[in-house]
């Protein structure tokens, strides 16, 4: 099965390189506003991929820490939720 996947990947790579090497020049005008949309689309895809990878990385890290018995909050300081109000500090 892997042999066929590698063969297909090589075939796709060769076809892509051939298309770039032997392609015909196009006579077209690309409007600057179209390029801004392309840049925004590429940036959006990159940000979405980064966010997805971050989410899966955190989930994997959490599962690994659970399996190894590591508490990621062990060195964090926790403050109490008490609110202390001094009568002297109140404005009149």
Coordinates of C-alpha atoms in Angstrom, one line a residue:
X1 CA 0.0 0.0 0.0
X2 CA 2.8 2.4 0.9
X3 CA 4.5 1.7 -2.4
X4 CA 1.5 3.0 -4.3
X5 CA 1.3 6.2 -2.2
X6 CA 4.9 7.0 -2.9
X7 CA 4.5 6.3 -6.6
X8 CA 1.4 8.6 -6.7
X9 CA 3.3 11.3 -4.8
X10 CA 6.2 11.1 -7.2
X11 CA 3.9 11.2 -10.2
X12 CA 2.1 14.3 -8.9
X13 CA 5.4 16.0 -8.2
X14 CA 6.7 15.3 -11.7
X15 CA 3.4 16.5 -13.3
X16 CA 3.5 19.7 -11.2
X17 CA 7.2 20.4 -12.2
X18 CA 6.4 19.7 -15.8
X19 CA 3.5 22.1 -15.8
X20 CA 5.7 24.8 -14.4
X21 CA 8.6 24.1 -16.7
X22 CA 6.6 23.7 -20.0
X23 CA 3.7 26.0 -19.2
X24 CA 2.5 28.6 -21.7
X25 CA 2.8 32.3 -20.9
X26 CA -0.6 33.9 -20.2
X27 CA -1.4 37.4 -21.3
X28 CA -3.6 38.6 -18.4
X29 CA -3.9 41.6 -16.2
X30 CA -4.1 41.1 -12.4
X31 CA -5.8 43.9 -10.7
X32 CA -4.0 45.1 -7.5
X33 CA -7.3 44.7 -5.5
X34 CA -7.3 41.0 -6.5
X35 CA -3.8 40.6 -5.0
X36 CA -5.0 42.0 -1.7
X37 CA -7.7 39.5 -1.6
X38 CA -5.2 36.7 -2.3
X39 CA -2.9 38.0 0.4
X40 CA -5.8 38.1 2.9
X41 CA -6.9 34.6 1.9
X42 CA -3.3 33.2 2.3
X43 CA -2.9 34.9 5.7
X44 CA -6.3 33.6 6.8
X45 CA -5.3 30.0 5.9
X46 CA -2.0 30.3 7.6
X47 CA -3.6 31.7 10.8
X48 CA -6.3 28.9 10.8
X49 CA -3.7 26.2 10.4
X50 CA -1.6 27.7 13.2
X51 CA -4.6 27.9 15.5
X52 CA -5.6 24.3 14.7
X53 CA -2.1 23.0 15.3
X54 CA -2.0 24.9 18.6
X55 CA -5.2 23.3 19.8
X56 CA -4.1 19.8 18.9
X57 CA -0.7 20.4 20.4
X58 CA -2.2 21.5 23.7
X59 CA -4.6 18.5 23.7
X60 CA -1.7 16.1 23.0
X61 CA 0.4 17.7 25.7
X62 CA -2.4 17.4 28.2
X63 CA -2.9 13.7 27.4
X64 CA 0.8 13.0 27.7
X65 CA 1.0 14.9 31.1
X66 CA -2.0 12.8 32.3
X67 CA -0.3 9.6 31.2
X68 CA 3.0 10.5 32.9
X69 CA 1.3 11.9 36.0
X70 CA 2.7 15.4 35.6
X71 CA 0.7 18.3 37.1
X72 CA 1.3 21.4 35.0
X73 CA 0.0 23.7 37.8
X74 CA 2.3 22.5 40.5
X75 CA 4.6 25.5 40.6
X76 CA 1.9 28.2 40.1
X77 CA 0.9 30.4 43.0
X78 CA -2.8 30.7 43.6
X79 CA -4.3 33.8 45.1
X80 CA -7.3 33.8 47.4
X81 CA -10.5 35.5 46.2
X82 CA -10.9 37.5 49.5
X83 CA -11.5 41.2 49.2
X84 CA -10.3 43.3 52.1
X85 CA -11.6 46.8 52.4
X86 CA -10.1 49.3 54.8
X87 CA -12.4 52.0 56.2
X88 CA -9.5 54.5 56.1
X89 CA -9.0 54.1 52.3
X90 CA -12.7 55.0 51.4
X91 CA -13.2 58.4 49.9
X92 CA -15.7 60.6 51.8

